[in-house]
Amino acid sequence: NGGFGVIFPNNSSRKSLFVQNLSTGRLLVRYSSSLPTTGSYNIVLKGGAAIADGLGASWSDALYSGPVSVTGWDASTPIQYISWEL
């Protein structure tokens, strides 16, 4: 995926969620339907050395059922990530 915005809507049936950064830039994650900013985010996932090299940081959560949004730290670096929920 390469978009920014809400990646998970509110889901009271969610058992877990996962996000891994596939880009080289930092990926901001926010527990909210509001877009994260460099001044308002919950988690920052570091990028890999190359696109989709498997070295980008990942994050999972087995408790939170609310919305989750993402964006890149800086607009000049395209974001790529993989995400799923159960």
CSV table of C-alpha atoms in Angstrom, one decimal:
chain,number,residue,atom,x,y,z
A,1,ASN,CA,0.0,0.0,0.0
A,2,GLY,CA,1.2,3.5,-0.6
A,3,GLY,CA,-1.6,5.7,0.5
A,4,PHE,CA,-1.9,7.9,3.5
A,5,GLY,CA,-4.9,8.4,5.8
A,6,VAL,CA,-7.1,5.9,7.6
A,7,ILE,CA,-5.8,2.3,7.1
A,8,PHE,CA,-8.0,0.7,9.7
A,9,PRO,CA,-11.5,2.0,10.5
A,10,ASN,CA,-13.0,1.4,14.0
A,11,ASN,CA,-13.7,-2.3,14.3
A,12,SER,CA,-15.0,-3.7,17.6
A,13,SER,CA,-14.4,-7.3,16.2
A,14,ARG,CA,-10.7,-6.7,15.6
A,15,LYS,CA,-8.4,-9.2,17.3
A,16,SER,CA,-5.1,-7.7,16.2
A,17,LEU,CA,-3.5,-5.5,13.6
A,18,PHE,CA,-0.1,-5.2,12.0
A,19,VAL,CA,1.8,-2.6,10.0
A,20,GLN,CA,5.3,-2.8,8.5
A,21,ASN,CA,7.1,0.1,6.8
A,22,LEU,CA,8.4,-0.9,3.3
A,23,SER,CA,9.8,2.5,2.4
A,24,THR,CA,13.1,4.2,3.2
A,25,GLY,CA,11.5,7.1,5.1
A,26,ARG,CA,9.8,7.2,8.5
A,27,LEU,CA,6.1,6.2,8.7
A,28,LEU,CA,4.0,7.9,11.3
A,29,VAL,CA,1.1,5.9,12.9
A,30,ARG,CA,-1.7,7.5,14.9
A,31,TYR,CA,-4.5,6.0,16.9
A,32,SER,CA,-7.1,8.2,15.3
A,33,SER,CA,-9.0,8.8,12.1
A,34,SER,CA,-7.1,12.1,11.9
A,35,LEU,CA,-4.0,12.2,9.8
A,36,PRO,CA,-0.7,12.0,11.9
A,37,THR,CA,1.6,15.0,11.8
A,38,THR,CA,5.2,15.4,12.9
A,39,GLY,CA,3.8,16.9,16.1
A,40,SER,CA,1.0,14.5,16.7
A,41,TYR,CA,1.5,10.7,16.3
A,42,ASN,CA,1.7,7.6,18.5
A,43,ILE,CA,4.3,5.5,16.8
A,44,VAL,CA,7.1,6.1,14.3
A,45,LEU,CA,8.3,3.2,12.2
A,46,LYS,CA,11.8,3.6,10.7
A,47,GLY,CA,12.3,2.8,7.1
A,48,GLY,CA,14.6,0.2,5.5
A,49,ALA,CA,17.9,0.7,3.7
A,50,ALA,CA,16.0,0.1,0.4
A,51,ILE,CA,12.4,-0.2,-0.7
A,52,ALA,CA,10.7,-3.4,0.5
A,53,ASP,CA,14.0,-4.9,1.8
A,54,GLY,CA,12.3,-6.3,4.9
A,55,LEU,CA,14.3,-4.1,7.3
A,56,GLY,CA,11.6,-1.5,7.9
A,57,ALA,CA,10.2,-1.4,11.4
A,58,SER,CA,6.9,-3.2,12.2
A,59,TRP,CA,4.2,-2.8,14.8
A,60,SER,CA,1.3,-4.9,16.0
A,61,ASP,CA,-1.4,-4.3,18.5
A,62,ALA,CA,-3.8,-7.0,19.9
A,63,LEU,CA,-5.8,-4.6,22.1
A,64,TYR,CA,-6.8,-1.5,20.1
A,65,SER,CA,-10.1,-1.6,18.1
A,66,GLY,CA,-10.3,2.1,17.0
A,67,PRO,CA,-9.2,3.8,13.8
A,68,VAL,CA,-5.6,3.9,12.7
A,69,SER,CA,-4.1,6.4,10.3
A,70,VAL,CA,-0.6,6.7,8.7
A,71,THR,CA,1.5,9.2,6.7
A,72,GLY,CA,5.1,9.8,6.0
A,73,TRP,CA,7.4,11.9,8.1
A,74,ASP,CA,8.3,14.1,5.1
A,75,ALA,CA,6.3,14.6,1.9
A,76,SER,CA,9.4,14.1,-0.4
A,77,THR,CA,9.7,10.4,0.5
A,78,PRO,CA,6.8,8.2,-0.9
A,79,ILE,CA,5.4,5.9,1.7
A,80,GLN,CA,4.9,2.2,1.3
A,81,TYR,CA,3.7,-0.3,3.9
A,82,ILE,CA,1.9,-3.5,4.4
A,83,SER,CA,-1.0,-3.8,6.8
A,84,TRP,CA,-3.6,-6.3,7.9
A,85,GLU,CA,-6.1,-6.9,10.7
A,86,LEU,CA,-7.7,-10.0,12.0
